[in-house]
Amino acid sequence: MRPRTPHPRRLNGRLATAVVTGLLALAMATPASSDSVAAPDAERTREYEVTGPRTPTERTAVAATGASVDAVRHGSVVVTADARQAERIRRMGYALRVLPGPPDRRDGRAPVPFDFPPADAKYHNYKEAMAEVDADVAAHPSIMSKQVIGRSYEGRDIVAVKITNGAKKPPGRTAAKPEVLFTAHQHAREHLTVEMALYLIKEFGSTYGKDARVTKMVDERVIWVVPDVNPDGGEYDIATGSYRSWRKNRQPNAGSTARGTDLNRNWNYKWGCCGGSSGSTGSETYRGTGPESAPEVKVVADFVRSRIVGGKQRITAAIDFHTYSELVLWPFGWTYDDTAPGMTRDERDAFAAVGKSMAASNGYTPEQSSDLYITDGTIDDWLWGDQKIFGYTFEMYPSSGNGGFYPPDEVIDRETARNRDAVLQLLENADCMYRSIGKEAQYCA
Ligand code: 0X9
Ligand code: CA
Ligand code: ZN
């Protein structure tokens, strides 16, 4: 595949392409720094196993160093941390063990700029993902359409695929169809989530009219899939042919050489409230200068708000896909409490009932997100707290272990299909989430 331009908004046309190709060739010669400025050593992050923390409070304290908590086990966690964050964790009295870096899947072959290494060729880079979306939409025009809902910091299209049969109405319903949102790839290195979104689009397209459950949901719901919330981060992560374990977007930060905002700390609900994000630009969980300061978050939040029609939010339920740990998570992340202002007992129980039922089908572990550690400014807290959308976070394969962000492409088919039933369950519940706790009459009459 030809090298693609990393900054489509600012560089257009043939001359620019030639310039960029030249720059890329230079960058490839020094794989550690495909940016014009190399990241200082202090900003280099590694994955560590941290032995000791065993409670949510202890894990939240580890996260408060600015490291990202990548996996939670009994009595230990896996973190991504720079040298300073690692030292702070060490001073808390915990033992750190450096884990091997991302796997080398180049198979001894020359890297192709902005593409997955040969052994992982089944993963879709941004251009391939967009081509796949276009092909699916073109193959099923009566039930699918694509919208460009905005652009990333570097100018890449952020797209939403709408899946519904507009000619069909749910039986006995006069109200508009309930809408359900699936988002993927807030975190750059979590490439399996893009495959999850592409699987859903392909599956709904190819089994409509053949599979009864799919057909009913395409007829009676409006399904939205945003397959790539963080295209700049994703492309940066694969740009040199060696995975970079990048998490954030690629927005520069004023007065700092460290780039990027953690998109899943930038949503406008209790932003930065509770020690579940960082105000330091170098942190893996940097929350940005203000809520929705990351263009990618603003684009998706504006899209969600655009689904308020006649004063009513049409989206009732959502899943935001992440990796890894095999978890089904529900809000809130900002508090350890099960219920809080903005979450009644019945609401929490409906979240938990549908969450546990979905987890029973995919074998993930269901829990409130703060059972892991405190987070603030996450999408699921915003979806519920601000929009009253039943928003879940799925942490996909693998369950734990190093290299968790880079499973080989051989697992894509199995691990995306694994969530088919859970996704259908959420769609089937989306007209009345309270049916799951036997309170349909009370809430959904
Ligand atoms: O920290 C995160 O954003 C998620 N984990 S990840 O390894 N994919 O970065 C977990 C978020 C859990 N909290 C909420 N969903 N609120
Ligand atoms: Ca492979
Ligand atoms: Zn994530």
XYZ file of C-alpha atoms and ligand atoms in Angstrom:
463
model
C 0.000 0.000 0.000
C 1.161 3.566 -0.753
C 2.176 5.768 2.150
C -0.657 8.062 3.097
C -0.506 11.665 4.227
C -0.506 12.031 7.982
C -1.958 15.548 7.911
C -4.703 15.492 5.274
C -6.168 18.873 6.293
C -2.986 20.836 5.901
C -1.290 18.977 3.111
C -3.169 18.388 -0.074
C -2.338 17.556 -3.630
C 0.489 15.812 -5.427
C 3.326 18.034 -4.311
C 2.391 17.569 -0.679
C 2.149 13.819 -1.168
C 5.657 13.781 -2.621
C 6.959 15.875 0.274
C 5.293 13.644 2.815
C 6.555 10.502 1.139
C 10.067 11.936 1.387
C 9.585 12.833 5.032
C 8.264 9.377 5.727
C 11.303 7.814 4.127
C 13.418 9.896 6.509
C 11.234 8.913 9.427
C 11.537 5.243 8.555
C 15.297 5.524 8.744
C 14.948 6.461 12.421
C 12.016 4.386 13.610
C 12.146 5.731 17.171
C 10.940 9.128 16.009
C 8.644 9.495 13.046
C 7.819 12.950 14.411
C 10.025 15.899 13.608
C 11.034 16.007 17.290
C 11.971 12.802 19.083
C 10.192 12.169 22.367
C 12.573 12.928 25.241
C 13.726 9.884 27.159
C 11.736 10.949 30.215
C 8.545 10.608 28.171
C 9.266 7.048 27.150
C 6.708 4.700 28.624
C 6.964 1.022 29.501
C 4.540 -1.575 30.744
C 5.112 -2.791 34.307
C 3.566 -5.376 36.534
C 2.990 -3.759 39.931
C 2.645 -6.198 42.806
C 0.785 -5.084 45.930
C -2.300 -3.008 45.157
C -5.426 -5.084 45.815
C -8.276 -2.661 46.544
C -9.960 -0.034 44.353
C -8.522 2.703 46.603
C -4.990 1.320 46.264
C -5.388 1.016 42.475
C -6.753 4.569 42.268
C -3.631 5.789 44.123
C -1.440 4.012 41.558
C -3.437 5.597 38.718
C -3.065 9.007 40.418
C 0.650 8.959 39.528
C -0.467 9.566 35.953
C 0.169 6.023 34.754
C -2.584 4.172 32.920
C -3.873 1.027 34.588
C -4.050 -1.497 31.760
C -5.123 -4.600 33.655
C -6.270 -5.459 37.160
C -5.523 -8.775 38.829
C -5.820 -10.050 42.384
C -3.116 -8.206 44.275
C -1.425 -6.689 41.239
C -1.975 -4.395 38.273
C -0.367 -3.823 34.894
C 0.407 -0.180 34.167
C 1.886 1.900 31.384
C 4.184 4.462 33.001
C 7.087 6.765 32.231
C 10.176 6.792 34.464
C 8.806 9.403 36.874
C 5.466 7.678 37.309
C 7.198 4.336 37.824
C 9.396 5.889 40.534
C 6.349 7.302 42.315
C 4.704 3.880 42.282
C 7.900 2.339 43.636
C 7.918 4.867 46.484
C 4.440 3.733 47.437
C 6.141 0.507 48.469
C 5.136 -1.661 45.510
C 7.387 -3.964 43.526
C 7.676 -3.193 39.811
C 8.668 -5.617 37.094
C 9.312 -4.337 33.574
C 7.267 -6.272 31.053
C 8.402 -6.942 27.499
C 7.466 -4.238 25.003
C 4.961 -4.712 22.195
C 5.569 -7.758 20.007
C 7.585 -7.476 16.809
C 5.345 -8.783 14.025
C 7.463 -7.594 11.108
C 8.567 -11.121 10.228
C 11.934 -9.724 9.193
C 10.288 -7.783 6.375
C 10.584 -4.064 5.708
C 7.896 -2.043 7.466
C 5.242 -0.325 5.379
C 4.611 3.193 6.707
C 1.206 3.604 8.344
C 0.315 -0.042 7.987
C 0.160 -3.020 10.298
C 3.145 -5.353 10.256
C 2.794 -8.274 7.802
C 1.924 -10.840 10.461
C -0.996 -8.625 11.572
C -2.155 -7.738 8.079
C -5.782 -8.613 8.865
C -6.031 -5.532 11.077
C -7.348 -2.491 9.228
C -5.384 0.729 9.213
C -7.450 3.908 8.914
C -7.614 3.914 5.124
C -8.499 0.225 4.971
C -11.171 0.635 7.658
C -12.790 3.502 5.748
C -12.682 1.457 2.530
C -14.340 -1.442 4.336
C -17.080 0.847 5.644
C -17.669 2.262 2.161
C -17.859 -1.225 0.651
C -20.388 -2.416 3.245
C -22.531 0.693 2.812
C -22.398 0.322 -0.983
C -23.432 -3.340 -0.721
C -26.442 -2.611 1.519
C -27.686 0.860 0.553
C -31.283 0.183 1.643
C -30.288 -0.264 5.295
C -26.951 1.572 5.640
C -25.572 5.038 5.174
C -22.386 6.817 6.181
C -22.060 10.280 7.647
C -18.899 12.250 8.272
C -19.638 13.656 11.719
C -16.436 15.702 11.986
C -12.671 15.640 11.822
C -9.830 14.610 14.096
C -7.067 17.001 15.187
C -4.973 16.051 12.133
C -7.975 16.330 9.847
C -9.078 12.759 9.325
C -12.797 12.081 8.871
C -14.625 10.684 11.877
C -17.537 8.725 10.464
C -20.775 7.261 11.761
C -22.552 4.414 10.002
C -26.335 4.413 10.372
C -28.000 1.019 10.103
C -31.786 0.734 9.965
C -34.521 -0.179 7.564
C -36.244 3.177 7.262
C -39.253 1.610 5.547
C -40.140 -0.537 8.579
C -41.823 0.591 11.784
C -41.805 -1.368 15.034
C -45.208 -3.117 15.421
C -47.639 -1.212 17.623
C -45.261 1.686 18.121
C -45.948 5.237 17.112
C -42.852 6.702 18.774
C -39.565 6.918 16.917
C -37.291 3.892 16.898
C -34.931 3.583 19.867
C -31.355 4.270 18.802
C -28.206 2.491 19.996
C -24.626 3.741 19.651
C -21.455 1.681 19.290
C -18.121 3.510 19.497
C -14.571 2.184 19.201
C -10.918 3.156 19.419
C -10.802 6.043 21.891
C -7.414 4.599 22.844
C -4.957 4.393 19.957
C -3.317 1.044 20.780
C -6.660 -0.748 21.214
C -6.846 -1.751 17.546
C -9.037 -4.801 18.121
C -11.925 -2.413 18.839
C -11.917 -1.079 15.267
C -12.233 -4.678 14.105
C -15.170 -5.057 16.501
C -16.962 -2.098 14.920
C -16.215 -3.320 11.387
C -17.515 -6.765 12.350
C -20.808 -5.264 13.528
C -21.300 -3.278 10.333
C -20.519 -6.300 8.168
C -22.632 -8.648 10.269
C -25.735 -6.431 10.235
C -25.368 -5.943 6.503
C -24.772 -9.548 5.533
C -27.293 -11.269 7.835
C -30.182 -8.818 7.467
C -33.114 -10.717 6.008
C -31.450 -14.042 6.933
C -31.034 -13.972 10.702
C -34.274 -13.284 12.590
C -32.731 -11.390 15.508
C -30.602 -9.167 13.305
C -33.497 -8.494 10.941
C -35.802 -7.484 13.773
C -33.215 -5.104 15.256
C -32.366 -3.477 11.930
C -36.116 -3.013 11.388
C -36.968 -1.781 14.876
C -33.890 0.163 15.985
C -31.537 2.752 14.583
C -28.007 1.421 15.014
C -25.099 3.879 14.937
C -21.515 2.669 14.656
C -18.571 5.068 15.013
C -15.715 2.726 14.121
C -12.761 5.030 14.810
C -12.944 7.826 17.397
C -9.142 8.309 17.448
C -7.793 7.842 13.914
C -4.707 10.049 14.484
C -3.597 8.038 17.505
C -4.228 4.757 15.735
C -2.183 5.749 12.701
C 0.621 7.082 14.908
C 0.720 3.791 16.778
C 1.467 1.818 13.603
C 3.325 4.493 11.613
C 6.846 3.059 11.867
C 5.993 -0.604 11.552
C 6.757 -1.178 15.251
C 3.901 -0.745 17.677
C 4.344 2.256 19.962
C 1.823 1.484 22.724
C 0.257 4.922 22.137
C -2.959 5.685 24.043
C -3.972 9.329 23.582
C -4.853 11.488 20.597
C -2.104 13.472 18.817
C -3.015 17.000 19.828
C -0.011 19.112 20.901
C -0.032 20.573 24.404
C 0.982 24.191 24.949
C 4.271 24.573 26.776
C 5.057 20.855 26.663
C 6.790 18.439 24.340
C 4.331 15.741 25.399
C 1.500 15.234 22.976
C -1.989 14.020 23.411
C -5.118 14.015 25.531
C -6.638 10.836 26.918
C -9.971 10.993 25.111
C -11.594 8.842 27.794
C -10.883 11.515 30.437
C -12.090 14.473 28.336
C -15.900 14.092 28.428
C -18.029 16.842 29.916
C -19.411 15.202 33.045
C -17.588 15.606 36.330
C -14.495 16.346 34.253
C -11.407 16.150 36.454
C -13.587 15.934 39.535
C -12.270 13.075 41.536
C -8.663 12.068 41.100
C -9.523 9.795 38.171
C -7.487 11.670 35.560
C -4.360 13.828 35.386
C -3.722 17.533 34.803
C -0.163 16.823 33.607
C 0.360 16.833 29.859
C 2.853 13.975 30.124
C 0.399 11.670 31.805
C -1.182 8.730 30.024
C -4.490 9.949 31.465
C -4.107 13.681 30.720
C -7.621 15.102 30.759
C -7.021 18.052 28.416
C -7.395 21.786 29.056
C -11.142 21.523 29.511
C -14.027 19.179 28.781
C -14.267 18.428 25.044
C -10.929 20.175 24.409
C -10.035 17.181 22.242
C -11.669 17.676 18.829
C -12.481 13.968 18.589
C -14.497 14.059 21.825
C -16.295 17.231 20.737
C -17.217 15.606 17.418
C -18.745 12.517 19.026
C -20.421 14.506 21.835
C -21.942 16.903 19.271
C -23.156 13.898 17.313
C -24.798 12.384 20.398
C -26.427 15.734 21.235
C -27.691 15.945 17.651
C -29.816 12.865 18.374
C -31.934 14.902 20.786
C -35.076 15.350 18.727
C -38.014 17.351 20.089
C -36.274 17.590 23.443
C -35.813 13.815 23.738
C -32.546 11.892 23.382
C -33.258 9.108 20.916
C -30.188 7.070 21.809
C -31.095 4.903 24.780
C -28.106 2.578 25.076
C -24.478 2.370 24.013
C -21.281 0.365 24.156
C -17.815 1.929 23.965
C -15.281 -0.735 23.034
C -11.824 -0.902 24.639
C -9.178 -3.532 25.278
C -8.201 -5.357 27.371
C -9.330 -7.445 30.407
C -12.641 -9.000 29.238
C -14.973 -6.812 31.271
C -18.479 -5.407 30.964
C -18.427 -2.110 32.877
C -21.167 0.325 33.816
C -21.109 3.818 35.414
C -20.245 5.536 37.531
C -16.481 5.619 37.412
C -16.155 8.859 39.392
C -17.470 7.379 42.650
C -17.150 4.052 44.446
C -20.818 4.270 45.433
C -23.279 2.074 43.515
C -25.862 4.838 43.474
C -25.186 8.585 43.557
C -26.820 11.849 42.546
C -27.767 11.062 38.951
C -28.113 7.280 39.476
C -31.085 5.795 41.301
C -31.233 2.268 42.655
C -33.518 1.132 39.810
C -31.228 2.705 37.216
C -28.202 0.993 38.741
C -30.092 -2.291 38.906
C -31.096 -2.065 35.238
C -27.465 -1.315 34.280
C -26.314 -4.310 36.313
C -29.038 -6.693 35.093
C -28.384 -6.079 31.398
C -24.632 -5.880 32.030
C -24.582 -9.249 33.791
C -26.733 -10.828 31.103
C -24.414 -9.581 28.352
C -21.404 -10.823 30.325
C -23.012 -14.242 30.675
C -23.027 -14.519 26.901
C -19.446 -13.400 26.176
C -17.771 -14.738 29.313
C -16.547 -11.312 30.444
C -16.659 -10.136 34.067
C -19.471 -7.649 34.827
C -18.878 -4.848 37.338
C -19.236 -1.155 38.036
C -16.247 0.599 36.474
C -15.019 2.071 39.783
C -14.620 -1.474 41.126
C -11.387 -1.271 39.102
C -10.253 2.252 40.023
C -11.677 5.764 39.942
C -11.971 7.455 36.547
C -13.479 10.829 35.698
C -14.459 12.368 32.394
C -15.143 8.991 30.745
C -17.644 8.509 27.949
C -19.919 6.146 29.867
C -20.255 8.513 32.840
C -21.096 11.331 30.380
C -23.545 9.234 28.368
C -25.462 8.407 31.530
C -24.866 11.478 33.692
C -25.478 14.045 30.959
C -27.610 12.240 28.365
C -29.361 9.455 30.338
C -28.073 6.891 27.851
C -27.320 3.439 29.264
C -23.653 3.521 28.285
C -21.426 0.486 28.875
C -17.706 0.019 28.421
C -16.538 -3.335 27.084
C -12.920 -4.287 27.666
C -12.254 -6.939 25.021
C -9.740 -9.788 24.707
C -7.391 -10.804 26.271
C -8.347 -11.285 29.903
C -4.967 -10.210 31.227
C -1.301 -10.521 30.565
C 1.395 -8.712 28.739
C 1.111 -7.823 25.095
C -2.580 -7.458 25.813
C -3.010 -4.539 23.467
C -1.567 -6.450 20.514
C -3.237 -9.828 20.085
C -2.311 -11.490 16.784
C -4.738 -11.032 13.910
C -5.672 -14.735 14.110
C -7.967 -13.903 17.063
C -9.940 -11.126 15.339
C -12.772 -13.277 13.963
C -13.310 -15.213 17.176
C -13.047 -12.246 19.532
C -15.365 -9.973 17.554
C -18.016 -12.656 16.966
C -17.805 -13.386 20.691
C -19.716 -10.139 21.321
C -22.465 -10.765 18.780
C -24.996 -12.017 21.296
C -24.187 -9.286 23.837
C -24.670 -6.591 21.202
C -27.993 -8.104 20.130
C -29.061 -8.289 23.770
C -28.376 -4.595 24.261
C -30.339 -3.775 21.107
C -33.242 -5.950 22.262
C -33.291 -4.239 25.651
C -32.890 -0.742 24.233
C -36.623 -0.014 23.977
C -36.997 -0.456 27.738
C -33.923 -1.151 29.834
C -36.141 -1.486 32.920
C -37.768 -4.654 31.578
C -34.592 -6.352 32.821
C -35.626 -5.624 36.424
C -39.337 -6.336 35.902
C -40.318 -2.657 35.944
C -41.445 -2.115 32.372
C -44.909 -0.955 33.440
C -43.477 1.581 35.872
C -40.923 3.175 33.545
C -41.832 2.387 29.952
C -45.641 2.577 29.717
O -8.991 3.643 31.775
C -9.803 3.528 30.866
O -10.202 4.482 30.186
C -10.383 2.149 30.573
N -9.379 1.146 30.560
S -8.303 1.102 29.326
O -7.314 0.080 29.644
N -9.041 0.651 28.001
O -7.747 2.410 29.173
C -11.316 1.761 31.681
C -12.357 2.734 31.967
C -13.127 2.264 33.137
N -13.914 3.299 33.653
C -15.059 3.658 33.065
N -15.480 3.019 32.051
N -15.724 4.649 33.588
Ca -1.215 -13.064 11.596
Zn -9.174 1.931 26.439
